[in-house]
PDB file of C-alpha atoms in Angstrom:
ATOM      1  CA  MET A 732      37.201  -0.583 -47.574  1.00 37.00           C
ATOM      2  CA  ARG A 733      36.271  -2.982 -50.309  1.00 39.00           C
ATOM      3  CA  ASP A 734      33.629  -5.656 -49.687  1.00 42.00           C
ATOM      4  CA  ASP A 735      36.162  -8.365 -50.523  1.00 42.00           C
ATOM      5  CA  GLN A 736      38.686  -7.286 -47.860  1.00 40.00           C
ATOM      6  CA  VAL A 737      38.797  -9.574 -44.871  1.00 38.00           C
ATOM      7  CA  ILE A 738      40.368  -9.605 -41.447  1.00 37.00           C
ATOM      8  CA  PRO A 739      41.561 -13.090 -40.534  1.00 40.00           C
ATOM      9  CA  ALA A 740      39.616 -14.547 -37.639  1.00 38.00           C
ATOM     10  CA  PRO A 741      41.708 -15.456 -34.602  1.00 37.00           C
ATOM     11  CA  GLN A 742      42.757 -19.103 -34.760  1.00 40.00           C
ATOM     12  CA  THR A 743      41.960 -21.466 -31.922  1.00 38.00           C
ATOM     13  CA  ASP A 744      43.161 -24.957 -31.143  1.00 41.00           C
ATOM     14  CA  ASP A 745      39.670 -26.291 -31.834  1.00 38.00           C
ATOM     15  CA  ALA A 746      39.312 -25.449 -35.506  1.00 41.00           C
ATOM     16  CA  ALA A 747      40.337 -22.896 -38.075  1.00 40.00           C
ATOM     17  CA  ALA A 748      37.720 -20.180 -38.443  1.00 37.00           C
ATOM     18  CA  PRO A 749      36.969 -18.652 -41.850  1.00 38.00           C
ATOM     19  CA  PRO A 750      38.027 -15.048 -42.520  1.00 39.00           C
ATOM     20  CA  MET A 751      35.456 -12.463 -41.461  1.00 38.00           C
ATOM     21  CA  PRO A 752      34.309  -9.590 -43.707  1.00 41.00           C
ATOM     22  CA  VAL A 753      35.461  -6.140 -42.614  1.00 42.00           C
ATOM     23  CA  ASP A 754      32.053  -4.627 -43.351  1.00 46.00           C
ATOM     24  CA  PRO A 755      28.628  -6.255 -43.204  1.00 45.00           C
ATOM     25  CA  PRO A 756      27.578  -7.583 -46.609  1.00 44.00           C
ATOM     26  CA  ALA A 757      25.368  -5.402 -48.769  1.00 48.00           C
ATOM     27  CA  ARG A 758      21.674  -6.071 -48.293  1.00 49.00           C
ATOM     28  CA  THR A 759      19.359  -6.042 -51.277  1.00 53.00           C
ATOM     29  CA  GLY A 760      16.039  -7.527 -52.239  1.00 55.00           C
ATOM     30  CA  PRO A 761      12.334  -6.799 -52.129  1.00 49.00           C
ATOM     31  CA  ALA A 762      11.991  -7.767 -48.435  1.00 53.00           C
ATOM     32  CA  LEU A 763      14.413  -4.979 -47.544  1.00 63.00           C
ATOM     33  CA  ASP A 764      12.919  -2.194 -49.638  1.00 74.00           C
ATOM     34  CA  GLY A 765      11.962   0.504 -47.172  1.00 94.00           C
ATOM     35  CA  ASN A 766      12.723  -1.721 -44.170  1.00 98.00           C
ATOM     36  CA  PRO A 767      13.609   0.744 -41.378  1.00 98.00           C
ATOM     37  CA  ALA A 768      15.977  -1.810 -39.840  1.00 98.00           C
ATOM     38  CA  VAL A 769      18.366  -1.171 -42.739  1.00 98.00           C
ATOM     39  CA  LEU A 770      19.275   1.967 -40.761  1.00 98.00           C
ATOM     40  CA  VAL A 771      20.397  -0.249 -37.876  1.00 98.00           C
ATOM     41  CA  VAL A 772      22.546  -2.395 -40.180  1.00 98.00           C
ATOM     42  CA  GLU A 773      24.136   0.749 -41.641  1.00 98.00           C
ATOM     43  CA  ALA A 774      24.825   2.099 -38.143  1.00 98.00           C
ATOM     44  CA  VAL A 775      26.453  -1.203 -37.199  1.00 99.00           C
ATOM     45  CA  GLY A 776      28.699  -0.809 -40.245  1.00 98.00           C
ATOM     46  CA  ARG A 777      29.699   2.704 -39.138  1.00 98.00           C
ATOM     47  CA  CYS A 778      30.412   1.448 -35.613  1.00 98.00           C
ATOM     48  CA  LEU A 779      32.534  -1.403 -36.955  1.00 98.00           C
ATOM     49  CA  ALA A 780      34.530   0.938 -39.184  1.00 97.00           C
ATOM     50  CA  LEU A 781      35.437   3.094 -36.181  1.00 97.00           C
ATOM     51  CA  ALA A 782      35.955   0.133 -33.843  1.00 97.00           C
ATOM     52  CA  ALA A 783      38.506  -1.301 -36.270  1.00 96.00           C
ATOM     53  CA  THR A 784      40.826   1.517 -35.133  1.00 96.00           C
ATOM     54  CA  TRP A 785      40.313   1.047 -31.391  1.00 96.00           C
ATOM     55  CA  PRO A 786      43.149  -1.422 -30.786  1.00 95.00           C
ATOM     56  CA  ALA A 787      45.298   1.730 -31.177  1.00 94.00           C
ATOM     57  CA  TRP A 788      43.825   3.189 -27.957  1.00 95.00           C
ATOM     58  CA  ASP A 789      46.589   4.418 -25.637  1.00 93.00           C
ATOM     59  CA  GLY A 790      44.712   3.672 -22.406  1.00 94.00           C
ATOM     60  CA  ARG A 791      43.947   7.282 -21.548  1.00 93.00           C
ATOM     61  CA  PRO A 792      40.328   8.377 -21.037  1.00 91.00           C
ATOM     62  CA  ILE A 793      38.539  10.197 -23.813  1.00 93.00           C
ATOM     63  CA  VAL A 794      36.411  13.002 -22.391  1.00 92.00           C
ATOM     64  CA  THR A 795      33.496  14.381 -24.394  1.00 89.00           C
ATOM     65  CA  ASP A 796      31.046  17.127 -23.548  1.00 81.00           C
ATOM     66  CA  GLY A 797      33.236  18.000 -20.572  1.00 79.00           C
ATOM     67  CA  GLU A 798      31.656  15.257 -18.479  1.00 80.00           C
ATOM     68  CA  ASN A 799      31.473  11.892 -20.223  1.00 88.00           C
ATOM     69  CA  VAL A 800      34.471   9.584 -19.990  1.00 94.00           C
ATOM     70  CA  TRP A 801      34.814   7.129 -22.851  1.00 96.00           C
ATOM     71  CA  THR A 802      36.981   4.130 -23.606  1.00 97.00           C
ATOM     72  CA  PRO A 803      36.680   1.652 -26.460  1.00 97.00           C
ATOM     73  CA  GLY A 804      35.355  -0.918 -23.985  1.00 97.00           C
ATOM     74  CA  LYS A 805      32.643   1.440 -22.796  1.00 97.00           C
ATOM     75  CA  ALA A 806      31.565   2.202 -26.367  1.00 97.00           C
ATOM     76  CA  VAL A 807      31.447  -1.533 -27.149  1.00 98.00           C
ATOM     77  CA  ARG A 808      29.296  -2.129 -24.062  1.00 96.00           C
ATOM     78  CA  ARG A 809      26.907   0.738 -24.831  1.00 96.00           C
ATOM     79  CA  ILE A 810      26.485  -0.290 -28.483  1.00 98.00           C
ATOM     80  CA  GLN A 811      25.727  -3.877 -27.468  1.00 96.00           C
ATOM     81  CA  ASP A 812      23.405  -2.874 -24.633  1.00 94.00           C
ATOM     82  CA  HIS A 813      21.478  -0.548 -26.926  1.00 96.00           C
ATOM     83  CA  LEU A 814      21.111  -3.153 -29.672  1.00 98.00           C
ATOM     84  CA  ILE A 815      19.965  -5.822 -27.197  1.00 96.00           C
ATOM     85  CA  ASP A 816      17.659  -3.555 -25.206  1.00 95.00           C
ATOM     86  CA  HIS A 817      15.690  -2.294 -28.182  1.00 97.00           C
ATOM     87  CA  LEU A 818      15.573  -5.660 -29.941  1.00 98.00           C
ATOM     88  CA  ALA A 819      13.972  -7.043 -26.768  1.00 97.00           C
ATOM     89  CA  GLU A 820      11.568  -4.083 -26.861  1.00 97.00           C
ATOM     90  CA  VAL A 821      10.627  -4.852 -30.476  1.00 98.00           C
ATOM     91  CA  GLU A 822      10.043  -8.510 -29.625  1.00 98.00           C
ATOM     92  CA  ALA A 823       7.852  -7.605 -26.643  1.00 98.00           C
ATOM     93  CA  LEU A 824       5.799  -5.133 -28.680  1.00 98.00           C
ATOM     94  CA  LEU A 825       5.233  -7.639 -31.467  1.00 98.00           C
ATOM     95  CA  ALA A 826       4.233 -10.281 -28.918  1.00 97.00           C
ATOM     96  CA  GLY A 827       1.802  -7.876 -27.259  1.00 96.00           C
ATOM     97  CA  ALA A 828       3.767  -8.180 -24.020  1.00 96.00           C
ATOM     98  CA  PRO A 829       4.864  -5.364 -21.715  1.00 93.00           C
ATOM     99  CA  THR A 830       8.319  -3.993 -22.402  1.00 93.00           C
ATOM    100  CA  ASN A 831      11.099  -4.171 -19.838  1.00 87.00           C
ATOM    101  CA  PRO A 832      12.968  -0.876 -19.560  1.00 78.00           C
ATOM    102  CA  GLY A 833      16.065  -2.681 -18.259  1.00 72.00           C
ATOM    103  CA  ASP A 834      18.516  -1.569 -15.633  1.00 76.00           C
ATOM    104  CA  TRP A 835      21.488  -0.622 -17.812  1.00 72.00           C
ATOM    105  CA  HIS A 836      23.947   1.744 -16.205  1.00 74.00           C
ATOM    106  CA  GLY A 837      24.091   3.887 -19.321  1.00 78.00           C
ATOM    107  CA  ARG A 838      26.790   6.259 -20.463  1.00 83.00           C
ATOM    108  CA  ALA A 839      27.031   8.108 -17.160  1.00 84.00           C
ATOM    109  CA  VAL A 840      28.836   5.124 -15.623  1.00 90.00           C
ATOM    110  CA  THR A 841      32.244   3.816 -16.631  1.00 92.00           C
ATOM    111  CA  LEU A 842      32.713   0.266 -15.371  1.00 93.00           C
ATOM    112  CA  GLY A 843      36.036  -1.239 -14.358  1.00 94.00           C
ATOM    113  CA  SER A 844      35.818  -3.623 -17.306  1.00 94.00           C
ATOM    114  CA  ASP A 845      35.466  -0.644 -19.675  1.00 95.00           C
ATOM    115  CA  TRP A 846      39.150   0.160 -19.084  1.00 96.00           C
ATOM    116  CA  ALA A 847      40.408  -3.114 -20.575  1.00 96.00           C
ATOM    117  CA  ARG A 848      42.428  -2.893 -23.765  1.00 94.00           C
ATOM    118  CA  LEU A 849      40.436  -3.780 -26.901  1.00 94.00           C
ATOM    119  CA  THR A 850      42.336  -6.594 -28.605  1.00 95.00           C
ATOM    120  CA  GLU A 851      41.936  -7.993 -32.104  1.00 95.00           C
ATOM    121  CA  PRO A 852      39.977 -10.999 -30.739  1.00 97.00           C
ATOM    122  CA  ASP A 853      37.729  -8.569 -28.801  1.00 96.00           C
ATOM    123  CA  LEU A 854      37.128  -6.700 -32.042  1.00 96.00           C
ATOM    124  CA  ALA A 855      36.305  -9.959 -33.851  1.00 97.00           C
ATOM    125  CA  GLU A 856      33.795 -10.812 -31.100  1.00 97.00           C
ATOM    126  CA  ALA A 857      32.165  -7.373 -31.366  1.00 97.00           C
ATOM    127  CA  ARG A 858      32.061  -7.667 -35.159  1.00 98.00           C
ATOM    128  CA  SER A 859      30.295 -11.009 -34.964  1.00 98.00           C
ATOM    129  CA  ARG A 860      27.888  -9.913 -32.229  1.00 98.00           C
ATOM    130  CA  TRP A 861      26.955  -6.532 -33.734  1.00 98.00           C
ATOM    131  CA  THR A 862      26.550  -7.928 -37.236  1.00 98.00           C
ATOM    132  CA  ARG A 863      24.251 -10.676 -35.976  1.00 98.00           C
ATOM    133  CA  LEU A 864      22.230  -8.235 -33.890  1.00 98.00           C
ATOM    134  CA  GLY A 865      21.869  -5.884 -36.870  1.00 98.00           C
ATOM    135  CA  GLU A 866      20.726  -8.779 -39.030  1.00 98.00           C
ATOM    136  CA  SER A 867      18.271  -9.816 -36.305  1.00 98.00           C
ATOM    137  CA  TYR A 868      16.634  -6.384 -36.556  1.00 98.00           C
ATOM    138  CA  LEU A 869      16.525  -6.677 -40.325  1.00 98.00           C
ATOM    139  CA  HIS A 870      14.943 -10.134 -40.302  1.00 97.00           C
ATOM    140  CA  ARG A 871      12.524  -9.346 -37.472  1.00 98.00           C
ATOM    141  CA  TYR A 872      11.257  -6.220 -39.202  1.00 98.00           C
ATOM    142  CA  ALA A 873      10.940  -8.100 -42.505  1.00 97.00           C
ATOM    143  CA  THR A 874       8.973 -10.844 -40.749  1.00 97.00           C
ATOM    144  CA  ALA A 875       6.731  -8.317 -38.979  1.00 98.00           C
ATOM    145  CA  GLY A 876       5.959  -6.751 -42.343  1.00 97.00           C
ATOM    146  CA  GLU A 877       5.527  -3.224 -43.588  1.00 97.00           C
ATOM    147  CA  ALA A 878       2.102  -2.789 -41.970  1.00 97.00           C
ATOM    148  CA  ALA A 879       3.669  -3.253 -38.524  1.00 98.00           C
ATOM    149  CA  TRP A 880       6.412  -0.635 -38.966  1.00 98.00           C
ATOM    150  CA  ASP A 881       4.241   2.445 -38.410  1.00 98.00           C
ATOM    151  CA  LEU A 882       1.498   0.918 -36.284  1.00 98.00           C
ATOM    152  CA  PRO A 883       0.955   3.069 -33.157  1.00 97.00           C
ATOM    153  CA  ARG A 884       2.050   1.246 -30.001  1.00 96.00           C
ATOM    154  CA  ASP A 885       1.308   3.870 -27.349  1.00 93.00           C
ATOM    155  CA  PRO A 886       2.905   4.655 -25.012  1.00 94.00           C
ATOM    156  CA  ASN A 887       5.838   3.112 -26.893  1.00 96.00           C
ATOM    157  CA  TRP A 888       7.358   4.205 -30.172  1.00 97.00           C
ATOM    158  CA  THR A 889       6.466   2.652 -33.506  1.00 98.00           C
ATOM    159  CA  LEU A 890       8.858   0.039 -34.862  1.00 98.00           C
ATOM    160  CA  ARG A 891      10.114   2.607 -37.378  1.00 98.00           C
ATOM    161  CA  GLN A 892      10.854   5.092 -34.580  1.00 98.00           C
ATOM    162  CA  ILE A 893      12.687   2.408 -32.639  1.00 98.00           C
ATOM    163  CA  ALA A 894      14.867   1.563 -35.658  1.00 99.00           C
ATOM    164  CA  GLU A 895      15.614   5.257 -36.224  1.00 98.00           C
ATOM    165  CA  HIS A 896      16.557   5.608 -32.554  1.00 98.00           C
ATOM    166  CA  VAL A 897      18.728   2.471 -32.542  1.00 98.00           C
ATOM    167  CA  ALA A 898      20.577   3.753 -35.611  1.00 98.00           C
ATOM    168  CA  GLY A 899      21.902   6.387 -33.212  1.00 98.00           C
ATOM    169  CA  ILE A 900      24.338   3.785 -31.832  1.00 98.00           C
ATOM    170  CA  ALA A 901      26.950   5.323 -34.105  1.00 98.00           C
ATOM    171  CA  TRP A 902      27.033   8.219 -31.616  1.00 97.00           C
ATOM    172  CA  TYR A 903      28.649   5.911 -29.041  1.00 97.00           C
ATOM    173  CA  ALA A 904      31.333   4.870 -31.514  1.00 97.00           C
ATOM    174  CA  GLU A 905      31.939   8.486 -32.498  1.00 96.00           C
ATOM    175  CA  GLN A 906      32.687   9.374 -28.867  1.00 96.00           C
ATOM    176  CA  VAL A 907      35.807   7.218 -29.122  1.00 96.00           C
ATOM    177  CA  GLY A 908      36.306   8.087 -32.766  1.00 95.00           C
ATOM    178  CA  ASP A 909      38.886   7.038 -35.307  1.00 94.00           C
ATOM    179  CA  LEU A 910      42.081   6.255 -33.377  1.00 94.00           C
ATOM    180  CA  ARG A 911      45.636   6.039 -34.704  1.00 82.00           C
ATOM    181  CA  PHE A 912      48.682   4.548 -32.998  1.00 71.00           C
ATOM    182  CA  GLY A 913      50.791   7.241 -31.349  1.00 59.00           C
ATOM    183  CA  GLU A 914      47.923   9.731 -31.087  1.00 63.00           C
ATOM    184  CA  SER A 915      45.812  10.415 -28.009  1.00 60.00           C
ATOM    185  CA  ALA A 916      42.113  11.103 -28.415  1.00 62.00           C
ATOM    186  CA  GLY A 917      42.197  13.233 -25.242  1.00 59.00           C
ATOM    187  CA  VAL A 918      39.473  15.767 -24.553  1.00 52.00           C
ATOM    188  CA  ARG A 919      36.893  16.671 -27.195  1.00 48.00           C
TER     189      ARG A 919
END
């Protein structure tokens, strides 16, 4: 998709919202050179590209690895949880505070809400949320500075390792994949 393509934002009675970019804007500049959080922003872009096809989901479960059940809603939840969890970890590490491992249910659990159809407004919400979270990583890492990226934080990972790990969120999106109306994702 071109950078200038937009998906109209859903209109509300309150006010007309501006169109939203399909892909996150390109990031350039000296503060971003070598910033490991760029990997997170790129992964968000990959997730959004796949999620743009998820309104075509036919409601049937997508089974991967013979054991994991996936739906677009579950992938959205896991992507968001992962972005939030590790951003909180980064903030705690930079503050010198203990990290909170969280009590997420993870991919082994499919919640009732995961079965809901993913609508265009749901997609717009995810786009806004994921893009902002990706940018939060980018800005936080830039603020922390290059010296902080590889500083050992035993027993935790370095900030660079966390960013590399978080960039793996695309795996969740790939479990649902690129959907087309009239096709079932089925078993993979």
